[in-house]
Short mmCIF file of C-alpha atoms and ligand atoms in Angstrom, two decimals:
data_model
loop_
_atom_site.label_atom_id
_atom_site.label_comp_id
_atom_site.label_asym_id
_atom_site.label_seq_id
_atom_site.Cartn_x
_atom_site.Cartn_y
_atom_site.Cartn_z
CA PHE U 1 -0.02 -0.04 0.04
CA SER U 2 2.84 2.34 0.69
CA GLN U 3 4.25 1.72 -2.71
CA LEU U 4 0.84 2.17 -4.38
CA VAL U 5 -0.11 5.36 -2.62
CA ARG U 6 3.17 6.93 -3.67
CA MET U 7 2.81 6.04 -7.33
CA PRO U 8 2.72 8.90 -9.83
CA MET U 9 -0.63 9.87 -11.43
CA SER U 10 0.30 8.25 -14.75
CA PHE U 11 0.33 4.92 -12.95
CA PHE U 12 -3.33 5.30 -12.00
CA SER U 13 -4.39 5.89 -15.57
CA LYS U 14 -2.87 2.59 -16.58
CA ASN U 15 -4.19 0.50 -13.66
CA THR U 16 -7.82 0.55 -12.62
CA ALA U 17 -8.78 0.78 -8.93
CA ALA U 18 -10.43 -2.67 -9.11
CA GLU U 19 -7.24 -4.27 -10.43
CA LEU U 20 -5.11 -2.67 -7.73
CA ASN U 21 -7.60 -3.69 -5.13
CA SER U 22 -7.34 -7.31 -6.23
CA ARG U 23 -3.52 -7.10 -6.20
CA ILE U 24 -3.71 -6.08 -2.53
CA SER U 25 -6.47 -8.43 -1.44
CA ALA U 26 -6.47 -11.56 -3.64
CA ASP U 27 -2.80 -11.86 -4.65
CA ILE U 28 -1.49 -11.15 -1.12
CA THR U 29 -3.95 -13.63 0.42
CA GLN U 30 -2.76 -16.17 -2.19
CA ILE U 31 0.80 -15.69 -1.15
CA GLY U 32 -0.12 -15.72 2.54
CA ASP U 33 -1.98 -19.02 2.30
CA THR U 34 0.86 -20.66 0.40
CA LEU U 35 3.46 -19.53 2.79
CA THR U 36 1.53 -20.59 5.96
CA THR U 37 -0.26 -23.85 5.05
CA GLY U 38 0.73 -24.63 1.46
CA ILE U 39 4.40 -25.02 2.03
CA ALA U 40 3.95 -26.86 5.33
CA GLU U 41 1.63 -29.30 3.59
CA PHE U 42 4.00 -29.72 0.68
CA LEU U 43 6.89 -30.52 3.12
CA ARG U 44 4.67 -33.02 5.00
CA GLN U 45 3.83 -34.85 1.86
CA PHE U 46 7.40 -34.78 0.63
CA LEU U 47 8.67 -36.33 4.00
CA ILE U 48 5.96 -39.03 3.83
CA ILE U 49 7.01 -39.95 0.26
CA VAL U 50 10.74 -40.08 1.13
CA GLY U 51 10.18 -42.03 4.39
CA GLY U 52 7.54 -44.27 2.84
CA VAL U 53 9.69 -45.18 -0.20
CA THR U 54 12.65 -45.94 2.10
CA MET U 55 10.53 -48.28 4.23
CA ILE U 56 9.09 -50.00 1.27
CA CYS U 57 12.49 -50.59 -0.20
CA LEU U 58 13.67 -52.12 3.13
CA ILE U 59 10.70 -54.47 3.27
CA SER U 60 10.95 -55.77 -0.29
CA TRP U 61 13.01 -54.24 -2.99
CA LYS U 62 11.25 -56.42 -5.62
CA LEU U 63 7.85 -55.12 -4.83
CA ALA U 64 9.18 -51.58 -4.38
CA LEU U 65 10.66 -51.69 -7.88
CA LEU U 66 7.28 -52.78 -9.19
CA MET U 67 5.63 -49.96 -7.45
CA LEU U 68 8.17 -47.34 -8.54
CA ALA U 69 7.66 -48.52 -12.13
CA VAL U 70 3.93 -47.70 -11.96
CA VAL U 71 3.56 -44.71 -9.64
CA PRO U 72 6.06 -42.06 -11.08
CA PRO U 73 4.68 -42.26 -14.61
CA ILE U 74 1.24 -41.65 -13.19
CA ALA U 75 2.59 -38.74 -11.24
CA LEU U 76 4.19 -37.31 -14.42
CA ILE U 77 0.92 -37.48 -16.27
CA ALA U 78 -0.68 -35.82 -13.29
CA VAL U 79 1.72 -32.89 -13.37
CA PHE U 80 1.26 -32.39 -17.14
CA TYR U 81 -2.55 -32.55 -16.79
CA GLY U 82 -2.46 -30.30 -13.75
CA ARG U 83 -1.19 -27.48 -15.95
CA LYS U 84 -4.29 -27.77 -18.06
CA ILE U 85 -6.44 -27.65 -15.00
CA ARG U 86 -4.70 -24.50 -13.83
CA ALA U 87 -5.32 -22.78 -17.07
CA HIS U 88 -9.09 -23.53 -16.51
CA SER U 89 -8.87 -22.35 -12.93
CA ARG U 90 -7.27 -19.06 -13.96
CA ASN U 91 -10.05 -18.57 -16.49
CA VAL U 92 -12.62 -18.94 -13.77
CA GLN U 93 -10.76 -16.36 -11.62
CA ASP U 94 -10.60 -13.86 -14.56
CA ARG U 95 -14.33 -14.27 -15.18
CA VAL U 96 -15.02 -13.66 -11.50
CA ALA U 97 -12.91 -10.58 -11.57
CA ASP U 98 -14.86 -9.33 -14.69
CA SER U 99 -18.15 -9.74 -12.85
CA ASN U 100 -16.77 -7.99 -9.80
CA ILE U 101 -15.95 -4.89 -11.86
CA ILE U 102 -19.51 -4.71 -12.97
CA VAL U 103 -20.73 -4.83 -9.29
CA GLY U 104 -18.05 -2.26 -8.34
CA GLU U 105 -18.98 0.09 -11.17
CA SER U 106 -22.70 -0.06 -10.67
CA MET U 107 -22.48 0.36 -6.88
CA MET U 108 -20.16 3.33 -7.21
CA GLY U 109 -22.36 4.96 -9.81
CA ILE U 110 -25.74 3.79 -8.38
CA SER U 111 -27.27 7.22 -8.85
CA ASN U 112 -26.38 7.03 -12.56
CA VAL U 113 -27.85 3.57 -12.82
CA LYS U 114 -31.06 4.75 -11.23
CA SER U 115 -31.44 8.07 -13.03
CA PHE U 116 -31.07 6.32 -16.36
CA THR U 117 -33.36 3.49 -15.13
CA ASN U 118 -30.55 1.17 -16.29
CA GLU U 119 -31.16 -1.44 -13.50
CA ALA U 120 -32.38 -3.99 -16.04
CA TYR U 121 -29.35 -3.20 -18.30
CA GLU U 122 -26.90 -3.71 -15.33
CA ILE U 123 -28.69 -6.90 -14.22
CA ASP U 124 -28.40 -8.23 -17.81
CA ARG U 125 -24.68 -7.28 -17.89
CA TYR U 126 -24.09 -9.06 -14.69
CA ARG U 127 -26.11 -12.08 -15.79
CA THR U 128 -24.05 -12.37 -18.89
CA ALA U 129 -20.84 -12.10 -16.83
CA THR U 130 -21.91 -14.69 -14.31
CA GLY U 131 -23.06 -16.93 -17.20
CA LYS U 132 -19.44 -16.81 -18.38
CA ILE U 133 -18.29 -17.78 -14.85
CA VAL U 134 -20.61 -20.73 -15.00
CA GLU U 135 -19.30 -21.85 -18.36
CA ALA U 136 -15.68 -21.51 -17.25
CA ALA U 137 -16.44 -23.20 -13.95
CA ILE U 138 -18.07 -26.16 -15.65
CA ARG U 139 -15.04 -26.57 -17.92
CA TYR U 140 -12.85 -26.35 -14.81
CA ALA U 141 -15.03 -28.92 -12.95
CA LEU U 142 -15.05 -31.32 -15.95
CA SER U 143 -11.26 -31.21 -16.30
CA ARG U 144 -10.80 -31.58 -12.56
CA GLY U 145 -13.32 -34.49 -12.39
CA THR U 146 -11.72 -36.34 -15.28
CA PHE U 147 -8.28 -35.71 -13.71
CA PHE U 148 -9.25 -37.05 -10.28
CA SER U 149 -11.18 -40.02 -11.71
CA PHE U 150 -8.12 -40.93 -13.76
CA ILE U 151 -5.76 -40.61 -10.79
CA ILE U 152 -8.00 -42.59 -8.47
CA PHE U 153 -8.42 -45.29 -11.16
CA CYS U 154 -4.68 -45.53 -11.62
CA LEU U 155 -4.00 -45.52 -7.93
CA PHE U 156 -6.47 -48.35 -7.14
CA GLY U 157 -5.29 -50.15 -10.27
CA SER U 158 -1.71 -50.05 -9.10
CA ILE U 159 -2.73 -51.04 -5.57
CA ILE U 160 -4.49 -54.13 -6.94
CA LEU U 161 -1.45 -54.89 -9.04
CA ILE U 162 0.85 -54.59 -6.12
CA VAL U 163 -1.50 -56.56 -3.79
CA TRP U 164 -1.68 -59.31 -6.40
CA SER U 165 2.06 -59.44 -6.74
CA GLY U 166 2.44 -59.30 -2.96
CA VAL U 167 0.08 -62.21 -2.54
CA GLN U 168 1.96 -64.15 -5.19
CA MET U 169 5.22 -63.48 -3.27
CA THR U 170 3.62 -64.57 0.04
CA VAL U 171 2.42 -67.72 -1.51
CA HIS U 172 5.96 -68.42 -2.73
CA HIS U 173 7.25 -67.64 0.85
CA GLU U 174 9.32 -64.59 -0.42
CA LEU U 175 7.37 -62.32 1.88
CA SER U 176 5.63 -62.83 5.29
CA ALA U 177 1.97 -61.83 5.69
CA GLY U 178 2.99 -59.12 8.20
CA GLU U 179 5.50 -57.65 5.84
CA MET U 180 2.93 -57.72 3.10
CA LEU U 181 0.54 -55.81 5.33
CA GLN U 182 3.19 -53.22 6.20
CA PHE U 183 4.08 -52.84 2.59
CA MET U 184 0.46 -52.12 1.82
CA PHE U 185 0.16 -49.45 4.44
CA TYR U 186 3.27 -47.63 3.32
CA THR U 187 2.15 -47.86 -0.23
CA LEU U 188 -1.16 -46.31 0.70
CA PHE U 189 0.48 -43.40 2.51
CA VAL U 190 2.93 -42.79 -0.38
CA SER U 191 0.27 -42.89 -3.06
CA ALA U 192 -2.00 -40.58 -1.14
CA SER U 193 0.85 -38.15 -0.81
CA ILE U 194 1.85 -38.39 -4.49
CA GLY U 195 -1.74 -37.82 -5.30
CA GLY U 196 -1.78 -34.61 -3.34
CA ILE U 197 1.35 -33.19 -4.93
CA PRO U 198 -0.25 -31.80 -8.07
CA GLU U 199 -2.66 -29.85 -5.96
CA GLN U 200 0.11 -28.42 -3.83
CA TYR U 201 2.21 -27.80 -6.83
CA ALA U 202 -0.73 -25.82 -8.44
CA GLN U 203 -1.11 -23.75 -5.31
CA ILE U 204 2.57 -22.90 -5.27
CA GLN U 205 2.42 -21.96 -8.98
CA ARG U 206 -0.51 -19.64 -8.30
CA ALA U 207 1.43 -18.00 -5.50
CA VAL U 208 4.38 -17.54 -7.77
CA GLY U 209 2.07 -15.86 -10.31
CA ALA U 210 0.71 -13.65 -7.58
CA SER U 211 4.16 -12.69 -6.36
CA GLU U 212 5.19 -11.80 -9.86
CA ARG U 213 2.26 -9.38 -10.14
CA ILE U 214 3.18 -7.88 -6.73
CA MET U 215 6.80 -7.58 -7.79
CA GLU U 216 5.80 -5.67 -10.96
CA ILE U 217 4.20 -3.07 -8.69
CA LEU U 218 7.19 -3.07 -6.29
CA ASP U 219 9.51 -2.59 -9.17
CA GLU U 220 7.82 0.61 -10.41
CA VAL U 221 9.41 3.87 -9.36
CA PRO U 222 7.31 5.79 -6.91
CA GLU U 223 7.20 9.50 -6.58
CA SER U 224 9.89 10.95 -4.23
CA VAL U 225 7.33 11.88 -1.63
CA SER U 226 8.02 11.42 2.03
CA GLU U 227 6.74 8.24 3.70
CA GLN U 228 6.57 9.90 7.09
CA LEU U 229 4.29 12.76 8.03
CA LYS U 230 6.24 15.93 7.67
CA ALA U 231 5.70 19.03 9.76
CA PRO U 232 4.21 21.59 7.48
CA GLY U 233 5.44 25.17 7.00
CA LEU U 234 9.09 24.24 7.13
CA ASN U 235 9.94 25.37 3.59
CA ARG U 236 7.35 27.96 2.89
CA LEU U 237 7.10 29.53 -0.48
CA THR U 238 6.28 33.17 -1.05
CA GLY U 239 3.93 32.28 -3.83
CA ASN U 240 5.40 33.72 -7.14
CA VAL U 241 4.62 31.30 -9.94
CA SER U 242 5.71 31.40 -13.56
CA PHE U 243 4.94 29.36 -16.53
CA ASN U 244 7.58 29.57 -19.25
CA ASN U 245 6.63 27.98 -22.64
CA VAL U 246 5.00 25.06 -20.96
CA SER U 247 3.69 22.38 -23.31
CA PHE U 248 2.23 19.14 -22.17
CA SER U 249 0.71 15.85 -23.44
CA TYR U 250 -0.57 13.13 -21.20
CA PRO U 251 1.79 9.94 -21.16
CA SER U 252 -1.26 7.95 -22.15
CA ARG U 253 -1.97 10.10 -25.16
CA LYS U 254 1.40 11.35 -26.32
CA ASP U 255 0.23 12.47 -29.81
CA PHE U 256 -2.27 15.00 -28.40
CA THR U 257 -0.75 18.17 -27.02
CA VAL U 258 -3.11 19.39 -24.31
CA LEU U 259 -1.22 22.61 -23.44
CA LYS U 260 0.74 24.49 -26.00
CA ALA U 261 3.53 26.91 -25.06
CA ILE U 262 1.75 28.48 -22.09
CA SER U 263 3.56 31.48 -20.53
CA PHE U 264 2.40 33.73 -17.78
CA GLU U 265 3.59 35.01 -14.42
CA VAL U 266 1.80 35.47 -11.17
CA LYS U 267 3.12 37.53 -8.25
CA ALA U 268 2.69 36.27 -4.65
CA GLY U 269 -0.80 37.07 -3.37
CA GLU U 270 -2.34 37.64 -6.76
CA THR U 271 -5.53 35.92 -7.95
CA ILE U 272 -5.34 34.41 -11.40
CA ALA U 273 -8.41 33.09 -13.10
CA LEU U 274 -8.36 30.35 -15.74
CA VAL U 275 -11.20 30.61 -18.15
CA GLY U 276 -12.09 28.66 -21.22
CA PRO U 277 -14.46 26.08 -22.69
CA SER U 278 -14.49 22.65 -21.17
CA GLY U 279 -11.69 20.44 -22.35
CA SER U 280 -9.34 23.44 -23.00
CA GLY U 281 -6.87 22.34 -20.46
CA LYS U 282 -7.54 24.22 -17.20
CA SER U 283 -7.60 21.17 -14.89
CA THR U 284 -4.49 19.85 -16.66
CA LEU U 285 -2.74 23.20 -15.85
CA ALA U 286 -3.72 22.83 -12.19
CA GLY U 287 -2.35 19.28 -12.22
CA LEU U 288 0.99 20.50 -13.51
CA LEU U 289 1.12 23.06 -10.69
CA LEU U 290 0.74 20.20 -8.23
CA ARG U 291 3.37 18.31 -10.19
CA PHE U 292 1.02 15.39 -10.86
CA TYR U 293 2.79 15.43 -14.18
CA ASP U 294 5.98 17.29 -15.41
CA PRO U 295 5.67 19.49 -18.59
CA SER U 296 6.83 17.86 -21.81
CA SER U 297 8.78 21.03 -22.48
CA GLY U 298 9.21 24.47 -20.87
CA GLN U 299 9.42 25.16 -17.13
CA ILE U 300 7.21 25.92 -14.23
CA SER U 301 8.93 27.93 -11.49
CA PHE U 302 7.99 28.78 -7.88
CA ASP U 303 9.79 31.75 -6.41
CA ARG U 304 12.13 31.83 -9.46
CA LYS U 305 13.30 28.32 -8.88
CA GLU U 306 12.28 25.42 -11.22
CA ALA U 307 9.57 23.12 -9.76
CA ARG U 308 11.69 20.01 -10.33
CA GLU U 309 14.34 21.41 -7.97
CA TYR U 310 12.02 21.29 -4.95
CA ASP U 311 11.38 18.37 -2.75
CA LEU U 312 7.94 17.08 -3.96
CA THR U 313 6.50 16.85 -0.46
CA ASP U 314 7.67 20.42 0.34
CA LEU U 315 6.19 21.73 -2.84
CA ARG U 316 2.81 20.14 -2.46
CA GLN U 317 2.61 21.13 1.27
CA ASN U 318 2.63 24.75 0.00
CA MET U 319 -0.52 24.16 -2.04
CA ALA U 320 -4.07 23.29 -1.33
CA ILE U 321 -6.87 22.50 -3.72
CA VAL U 322 -10.66 23.07 -3.21
CA PRO U 323 -11.95 20.69 -5.81
CA GLN U 324 -15.24 20.78 -7.70
CA ASP U 325 -16.55 17.60 -6.17
CA VAL U 326 -15.24 17.10 -2.68
CA LEU U 327 -14.62 13.56 -1.58
CA LEU U 328 -15.27 12.98 2.10
CA PHE U 329 -13.68 10.04 3.73
CA GLY U 330 -15.68 7.64 5.91
CA GLY U 331 -15.14 9.06 9.40
CA THR U 332 -16.18 12.05 11.50
CA ILE U 333 -16.32 15.66 10.35
CA ARG U 334 -13.45 16.33 12.53
CA ASP U 335 -11.28 13.70 10.81
CA ASN U 336 -12.25 15.14 7.40
CA ILE U 337 -11.23 18.58 8.30
CA ALA U 338 -8.06 17.47 10.00
CA TYR U 339 -7.13 15.85 6.72
CA GLY U 340 -5.70 19.28 5.83
CA ARG U 341 -3.14 18.93 8.60
CA PRO U 342 -3.15 15.63 10.33
CA GLY U 343 -2.73 16.08 14.06
CA ALA U 344 -4.34 19.51 14.25
CA SER U 345 -5.76 20.47 17.62
CA GLN U 346 -9.42 20.66 18.34
CA ASP U 347 -9.18 24.47 18.69
CA ASP U 348 -7.48 24.72 15.32
CA ILE U 349 -10.25 22.62 13.75
CA ILE U 350 -13.02 24.72 15.18
CA GLU U 351 -11.25 27.96 14.13
CA ALA U 352 -10.78 26.65 10.59
CA SER U 353 -14.45 25.56 10.42
CA LYS U 354 -15.48 29.03 11.54
CA LYS U 355 -13.27 30.63 8.83
CA ALA U 356 -14.77 28.32 6.27
CA ASN U 357 -18.46 29.20 7.33
CA ALA U 358 -18.90 25.59 8.27
CA PHE U 359 -19.05 25.89 12.08
CA GLU U 360 -22.83 26.78 12.08
CA PHE U 361 -24.06 23.85 10.08
CA ILE U 362 -21.79 21.39 11.99
CA GLU U 363 -23.23 22.68 15.25
CA THR U 364 -26.77 21.82 13.97
CA PHE U 365 -25.89 18.06 13.90
CA PRO U 366 -26.58 16.20 17.19
CA ASP U 367 -23.03 14.81 17.17
CA LYS U 368 -21.45 18.03 15.97
CA PHE U 369 -17.80 17.43 14.99
CA ASP U 370 -18.20 13.73 15.74
CA THR U 371 -20.91 13.33 13.14
CA LEU U 372 -20.06 10.41 10.79
CA VAL U 373 -19.93 11.35 7.03
CA GLY U 374 -19.00 9.52 3.94
CA ASP U 375 -20.43 6.18 2.70
CA ARG U 376 -21.61 5.00 6.08
CA GLY U 377 -22.54 8.33 7.56
CA ILE U 378 -24.82 11.23 6.68
CA GLN U 379 -24.69 12.83 3.32
CA LEU U 380 -23.65 16.43 3.23
CA SER U 381 -24.94 18.87 0.53
CA GLY U 382 -22.54 20.06 -2.18
CA GLY U 383 -22.17 23.49 -0.48
CA GLN U 384 -21.44 21.88 2.93
CA ARG U 385 -18.86 19.54 1.42
CA GLN U 386 -17.22 22.51 -0.25
CA ARG U 387 -17.03 24.32 3.07
CA ILE U 388 -15.32 21.22 4.62
CA ALA U 389 -12.83 21.35 1.87
CA ILE U 390 -12.31 25.02 2.52
CA ALA U 391 -11.78 24.35 6.27
CA ARG U 392 -9.19 21.63 5.20
CA ALA U 393 -7.42 24.35 3.13
CA VAL U 394 -7.57 26.78 5.99
CA LEU U 395 -5.84 24.25 8.27
CA LYS U 396 -3.21 23.57 5.61
CA ASP U 397 -2.52 27.27 5.28
CA PRO U 398 -0.92 27.07 1.85
CA ALA U 399 0.96 29.73 -0.06
CA ILE U 400 -0.83 28.72 -3.22
CA LEU U 401 -4.45 27.86 -3.59
CA ILE U 402 -6.17 26.11 -6.48
CA LEU U 403 -9.91 26.53 -6.56
CA ASP U 404 -11.91 24.47 -8.98
CA GLU U 405 -15.23 26.18 -8.98
CA ALA U 406 -18.25 23.87 -8.72
CA THR U 407 -20.01 23.64 -11.98
CA SER U 408 -23.29 22.47 -10.52
CA SER U 409 -24.65 25.71 -9.14
CA LEU U 410 -25.26 25.92 -5.47
CA ASP U 411 -28.37 27.62 -4.16
CA SER U 412 -27.70 31.33 -3.78
CA GLU U 413 -27.46 31.16 -0.02
CA SER U 414 -24.85 28.42 0.08
CA GLU U 415 -23.11 29.98 -2.82
CA ARG U 416 -22.78 33.18 -0.84
CA LEU U 417 -21.36 31.30 2.20
CA VAL U 418 -18.95 29.41 0.09
CA GLN U 419 -17.81 32.52 -1.85
CA GLU U 420 -17.43 34.48 1.38
CA ALA U 421 -15.31 31.74 2.90
CA LEU U 422 -13.27 31.49 -0.27
CA ASP U 423 -12.62 35.26 -0.39
CA LYS U 424 -11.37 35.10 3.19
CA LEU U 425 -9.24 32.13 2.33
CA MET U 426 -7.65 33.83 -0.65
CA VAL U 427 -6.27 36.79 1.23
CA GLY U 428 -2.50 36.76 1.19
CA ARG U 429 -2.21 33.79 -1.01
CA THR U 430 -1.59 33.18 -4.64
CA SER U 431 -4.83 31.74 -5.96
CA PHE U 432 -5.55 29.92 -9.21
CA VAL U 433 -9.33 29.95 -9.85
CA ILE U 434 -10.72 27.63 -12.48
CA ALA U 435 -13.81 29.68 -13.15
CA HIS U 436 -17.03 28.51 -14.56
CA ARG U 437 -19.12 31.48 -13.52
CA LEU U 438 -17.45 34.59 -14.70
CA SER U 439 -19.19 36.77 -12.12
CA THR U 440 -16.86 35.44 -9.45
CA ILE U 441 -13.62 36.50 -11.12
CA ARG U 442 -14.27 40.08 -12.02
CA ASN U 443 -11.78 41.25 -9.43
CA ALA U 444 -9.10 38.77 -10.43
CA ASP U 445 -5.74 40.34 -10.96
CA LYS U 446 -5.24 38.42 -14.09
CA ILE U 447 -7.51 36.36 -16.27
CA VAL U 448 -5.98 33.84 -18.63
CA VAL U 449 -8.35 32.73 -21.36
CA ILE U 450 -7.35 29.26 -22.67
CA GLU U 451 -8.77 27.63 -25.74
CA LYS U 452 -7.65 24.28 -27.12
CA GLY U 453 -4.53 24.46 -24.95
CA LEU U 454 -3.39 27.83 -26.17
CA VAL U 455 -3.51 31.20 -24.25
CA ARG U 456 -5.95 33.25 -26.28
CA GLU U 457 -6.21 36.32 -24.12
CA MET U 458 -4.71 37.59 -20.84
CA GLY U 459 -5.53 40.64 -18.75
CA ASN U 460 -7.90 41.83 -16.12
CA HIS U 461 -11.80 41.98 -16.59
CA ALA U 462 -11.79 45.59 -17.82
CA GLU U 463 -8.94 45.02 -20.34
CA LEU U 464 -10.47 41.84 -21.70
CA MET U 465 -13.92 43.45 -22.10
CA LEU U 466 -12.38 46.09 -24.38
CA LEU U 467 -11.27 43.35 -26.90
CA GLU U 468 -13.77 43.69 -29.76
CA ASN U 469 -13.98 40.07 -30.87
CA GLY U 470 -12.52 38.71 -27.57
CA LEU U 471 -13.52 35.21 -26.37
CA TYR U 472 -13.79 36.41 -22.79
CA ARG U 473 -16.03 39.23 -23.87
CA SER U 474 -18.38 37.04 -25.76
CA LEU U 475 -18.51 34.39 -23.00
CA SER U 476 -19.18 37.15 -20.57
CA GLN U 477 -22.01 38.60 -22.51
CA LEU U 478 -23.46 35.10 -22.91
CA GLN U 479 -23.46 34.56 -19.15
CA PHE U 480 -24.68 37.96 -18.18
CA GLN U 481 -27.20 38.73 -20.89
CA PRO U 482 -30.38 38.47 -18.72
CA SER U 483 -28.98 40.58 -15.82
CA PHE U 484 -27.07 42.77 -18.26
CA ALA U 485 -30.41 44.00 -19.70
CA GLU U 486 -31.87 44.69 -16.29
CA SER U 487 -29.01 46.31 -14.54
CA ALA U 488 -27.49 48.24 -17.49
CA PRO U 489 -29.93 50.79 -18.58
CA THR U 490 -27.22 52.79 -20.27
CA VAL U 491 -26.68 50.11 -22.88
CA GLY U 492 -27.73 51.41 -26.30
P1 ADP H 1 -10.72 21.50 -18.67
O1 ADP H 1 -10.36 21.39 -17.30
O2 ADP H 1 -10.38 22.79 -19.32
O3 ADP H 1 -12.15 21.08 -18.92
P2 ADP H 1 -8.96 19.26 -18.90
O4 ADP H 1 -7.62 19.80 -18.53
O5 ADP H 1 -9.67 18.35 -18.05
O6 ADP H 1 -9.87 20.49 -19.51
O7 ADP H 1 -8.72 18.47 -20.29
C1 ADP H 1 -7.95 18.89 -21.38
C2 ADP H 1 -7.69 17.77 -22.38
O8 ADP H 1 -6.92 16.76 -21.85
C3 ADP H 1 -9.04 17.06 -22.85
O9 ADP H 1 -8.98 16.89 -24.22
C4 ADP H 1 -9.00 15.78 -22.06
O10 ADP H 1 -9.64 14.79 -22.84
C5 ADP H 1 -7.52 15.50 -22.03
N1 ADP H 1 -7.29 14.79 -20.71
C6 ADP H 1 -7.58 15.13 -19.44
N2 ADP H 1 -7.13 14.25 -18.55
C7 ADP H 1 -6.46 13.27 -19.23
C8 ADP H 1 -5.76 12.11 -18.87
N3 ADP H 1 -5.56 11.67 -17.64
N4 ADP H 1 -5.17 11.41 -19.90
C9 ADP H 1 -5.32 11.73 -21.12
N5 ADP H 1 -5.90 12.82 -21.59
C10 ADP H 1 -6.53 13.62 -20.58
#
């Protein structure tokens, strides 16, 4: 987990959450089982075979030779056939994983499923997937059944052969009845153990496969973030940021340049708004600030020093993001706010919630700060969740803020509370605002208009409104048209 959680963002676009989950649960359980019971069992059977064969040889080498001529070839066939069975068993596991993905997806997006009334569609999808499990499981069962019938037939066949030879030898006084009985017992033990070896062997093979997959993850290079909690505020930035000819394409889509030669400069404490149609690259730009990815060319600098020269943990500790859709962890409201600075005192948490305009609504819950939220707790509204995120950011006290404005509009009262809290939070910090409602960024020091990854326009509100065919001006007029007509009697 410590390796996974430190992986770079590019890793998570290649590996789905469900896959990684199965690495951590299924693969590790597999290795655990093999190391605890599997290997012990293997050793036990191995010792029985060695001890048993020795005893058999001591009793009658003639009979032993006969047995050894029959049993090892059967064992060889078993090993060969065992491989085929394993392929079937892997197939079943893969089909089970496929069906689990469907369950995971529909449960996570249950509101989507319901709003599209796609329950029947999902049920059908799951039925098809489980149908495939059944097909694979039947093939597996058939091959296993054939295998075991064959082995049992061979074993009993050889026992009968050996008993018959033993009786012959007893009749000819080459072997006493007691020795014959002993021989039979040892043979039984040895055969049972040899019969169990393919199963053990298969389990060890599966564990080898599982550890290979785990090793693949352990061999990846994680980000150089600190594994221990680091005291915040040690290497505080002033908050000057500059982009110098930054171009970027995602590692998963190298042929498509998302950002093209972006250059701008922000002084400490300024507010810079990023505006542009959806898909123009605003969130990508925020991701580059946080060094989720490095630019393909060009540099991003903080306080005139290139981003790459900073320790990654130090750099990210200087930033906080208030995202569009805030994810709350399962736990109390207190835990969720303290996520901004693990270990924060109760007083600091209360103070932060007050600054974030969250204190009042938290106090209305019977359990107050101990109220459980997240999957198993109560659901907070969009505006409330945003204010929790703001309280987190207040606690983190970053030099640089990234605000991704919620696209889904809040009701005007919670919008006012959120905006007021944000305005307070932004004081004295460099703030990047990904703006969807242009009304909130009129006072920004700089507005960067991005379209298709290019900076189209840059300036403050007044300057951009002067551009005759400007994109900002036309977007602005589109958004404000109704209120424009009401509140601007001088137009025309
Ligand atoms: P905006 O925030 O302005 O809506 P984004 O920065 O999210 O735009 O996206 C810009 C472009 O980058 C889009 O074309 C999008 O498809 C692409 N993109 C975003 N994230 C990824 C990713 N993880 N991998 C590949 N392409 C991506």
